[in-house]
Amino acid sequence: MRDVAIIGVGMTKWGELWEKPLRSIFVESALLAIQDAGVDKIDSMVVGCMSSGLFIGQEHLASLLSDYLGRNPVPSTRVESACSSGGLALRQGFIEVASGMSDVVLVGGVEKMTDVTGCEATYALGTAADQEYEGYHGLTFPALYAMMAVAHMHRYGTTRDQLSMVAVKNHDNGSKNPLAQFPSKVTVEMVNQSVMVADPLRILDCSPITDGAAAVVLCPADMVKKMKKPMVRITGSGQASDTISLSSRKDITWLESTHLAALKALAMAGRKIQDINLFEVHDCFTIAEIMVTEALGLAERGRGGKAVEEGLTLLQGKYPVNASGGLKAKGHPVGATGVAQAVEVVKQLRDEAGERQVKGAKRGLTQNMGGTGGSALVHIFEAD
Amino acid sequence: MRDVAIIGVGMTKWGELWEKPLRSIFVESALLAIQDAGVDKIDSMVVGCMSSGLFIGQEHLASLLSDYLGRNPVPSTRVESACSSGGLALRQGFIEVASGMSDVVLVGGVEKMTDVTGCEATYALGTAADQEYEGYHGLTFPALYAMMAVAHMHRYGTTRDQLSMVAVKNHDNGSKNPLAQFPSKVTVEMVNQSVMVADPLRILDCSPITDGAAAVVLCPADMVKKMKKPMVRITGSGQASDTISLSSRKDITWLESTHLAALKALAMAGRKIQDINLFEVHDCFTIAEIMVTEALGLAERGRGGKAVEEGLTLLQGKYPVNASGGLKAKGHPVGATGVAQAVEVVKQLRDEAGERQVKGAKRGLTQNMGGTGGSALVHIFEAD
């Protein structure tokens, strides 16, 4: 397999983009990535999107997007793995370049979520759970993660304040990200007193409904050298599955798929988790980030809440988590999230992250997951 | 890139499978393929499905299916390209094995289409067209292909009887396929007099709404040799895109994406179209098969109707097309179709196709397309 690098990244402001259709949102980010890469020709496209079918009544998405990007007849592939669709697109692009099948692959992620009502969006997102064993019985994602939170609090003593500290940290970081949907700071008190969604999760524990896209351009590492561009290699890629239904899970306080995907990605890169300088992880709810830090090995099992309280994951901490603001503040257009994580890591490794720059960062990790962890993708990035 | 082979295939009877959920339909075919392959361990899964979101309210499909197949934590990927989702899954699996990323990859396709009303199914299928420029204005797939048929008839003199002869041929072949949804013979008169759907297309010009799945197991060719199993290599893979909307197409009587995908696949295999002994192609409507035979180069441009009339594509003809019965008789569970085409070709190349065997076939081709040809996948298979 060939060495693979990211030669260009692109992302526009996320939010409720009522005036723009999905195709325009995607094309804007894709053009930025292609411009940043400085390439004329792309050989192939991979697009991550969770549910354009339910959100905007459009399937055959990869054909639509190669068309609107003016890139026909390039092969164009859509992948779906619920909220980890973006991470999965990155992996498929990585494999395609590594194999030698294509040289320059555009990897994009996109979701347009605000063209439907809140109820319809909750239903569409709920299709990431097991429809027959969870959805039909009324379970929504806030409810599923609330059960995980209650179990974590009960077993490990994780506190309400610790959950809130995740939101406070990520909004602090997000306030330094001009592309974030909610670049506004919050306090522990504000989170603690915000509207209850599914006990113990309150509205400020939840990532928002977002329209947005992100894109990266992959190519062989040799090409980056020849073009004399900053080198950011993808050195590890891990993917794993777990039961889709929470009821089948051995332990609902532990994210096994994230744990296994991280082990695979780190093994491929020949690194330990302690070698990594920054982390973009899937904080769809505050409890999710706490559980992810444990599954990655940044905190011991059950100590993820304590870790955030002790400042381990702050921007200036030992293991900065979600410098971008995370899903919480940056927004969570589900299919785009995994690609946007890669955009942030590349900007950080190129020392282009402005006020939220993690100083001297040379290695970054992204972790993206679907549903309650039924799928997980982890990637490792390294600057030369 | 490594040489890739198909070591196992599986498919069950297609039809209106009201008593079975999607997950069971998929698992039955997958288990047959794994049993046929004689492997214990699979490293990865790729699943093609067009719209489980709209048909059964379920996304995150690859996670669900690895779970129900008892294969967690293997990486599990869903791909979507409308009705060519199955062909796309095959290509992704091919790239994954060729790259060295995985050794044994299960590639499946599935669709459960009969849990919704006919109107809802027509809407879901319609999301393969451009929702903003075609769908919102009332265009459905029979209507889109009807326009292509009218243009083809007007420009090239293709006749009503020639359209019907495609259906007659494919139902003849399908009557020899015990897994076909409609293994019943029809006559030119029956097709000509069947209920009008969208002028000139009648109900017997159209492929049916179907529940079904199909699966194949891919591995490095070396492994097939070691296991002393019949060798069927995938020697070529081509993918191309075209405008999603028919209104943007330069020529609505020509399938450019199929043409380009075939050129790529044949170039990779180092073959000419005349070297191929049998063809499984995308006859979603009778006019589609006529246009595909032209795009592949089996008939000259505009002569596809004449070719079927002259018997070129009959089971005992020079270029047998759709020995399986095609989408017309076998059924068309959209995400499964591209994988089922590979199942048929492998059975033919292994001399296991019974009454519909193409004698002495050593090389086969599959052609699978999305929408009105917005995407197309072509694969070449060769027996040693």
Coordinates of N, CA and C in Angstrom, one line a residue, chain B residues 6 33 38 65 95 97 130 137 195-196 258 272 288 295 300 329 368:
Chain B
I6 N -13.4 -14.2 -6.7 CA -14.7 -14.4 -6.0 C -14.6 -15.9 -5.6
A33 N -23.2 -17.5 0.9 CA -22.0 -17.1 0.3 C -20.8 -17.5 1.1
G38 N -16.4 -21.4 1.9 CA -15.6 -22.3 2.8 C -14.6 -21.6 3.7
L65 N -26.2 -5.0 10.0 CA -26.0 -6.2 9.3 C -24.8 -7.0 9.8
I95 N -11.5 -3.1 -4.4 CA -10.4 -2.2 -4.1 C -9.8 -2.6 -2.7
V97 N -9.6 -5.5 -1.2 CA -8.8 -6.7 -1.3 C -7.5 -6.4 -2.2
D130 N -33.0 13.7 -10.0 CA -32.7 15.0 -9.3 C -34.0 15.5 -8.7
H137 N -41.2 18.0 -9.9 CA -42.1 18.3 -11.1 C -43.0 17.1 -11.5
V195 N -50.9 -3.4 -19.5 CA -51.3 -2.1 -19.0 C -50.3 -1.0 -19.3
M196 N -50.7 0.1 -19.8 CA -49.8 1.2 -20.0 C -49.4 1.8 -18.7
T258 N -22.2 4.3 -18.8 CA -22.0 2.9 -19.1 C -20.9 2.7 -20.1
K272 N -11.2 -7.0 -25.2 CA -12.2 -6.3 -26.0 C -13.6 -6.9 -25.7
A288 N -33.9 0.1 -21.6 CA -32.6 0.3 -20.9 C -31.7 -0.8 -21.5
A295 N -24.3 0.9 -25.7 CA -23.2 1.6 -24.9 C -22.0 0.6 -24.7
E300 N -24.3 -1.6 -32.8 CA -23.9 -0.2 -33.1 C -24.9 0.8 -32.5
A329 N -37.2 -10.3 -15.1 CA -37.8 -11.6 -14.6 C -37.3 -12.0 -13.2
N368 N -24.2 -2.4 -14.3 CA -25.2 -2.0 -13.3 C -25.3 -0.4 -13.3

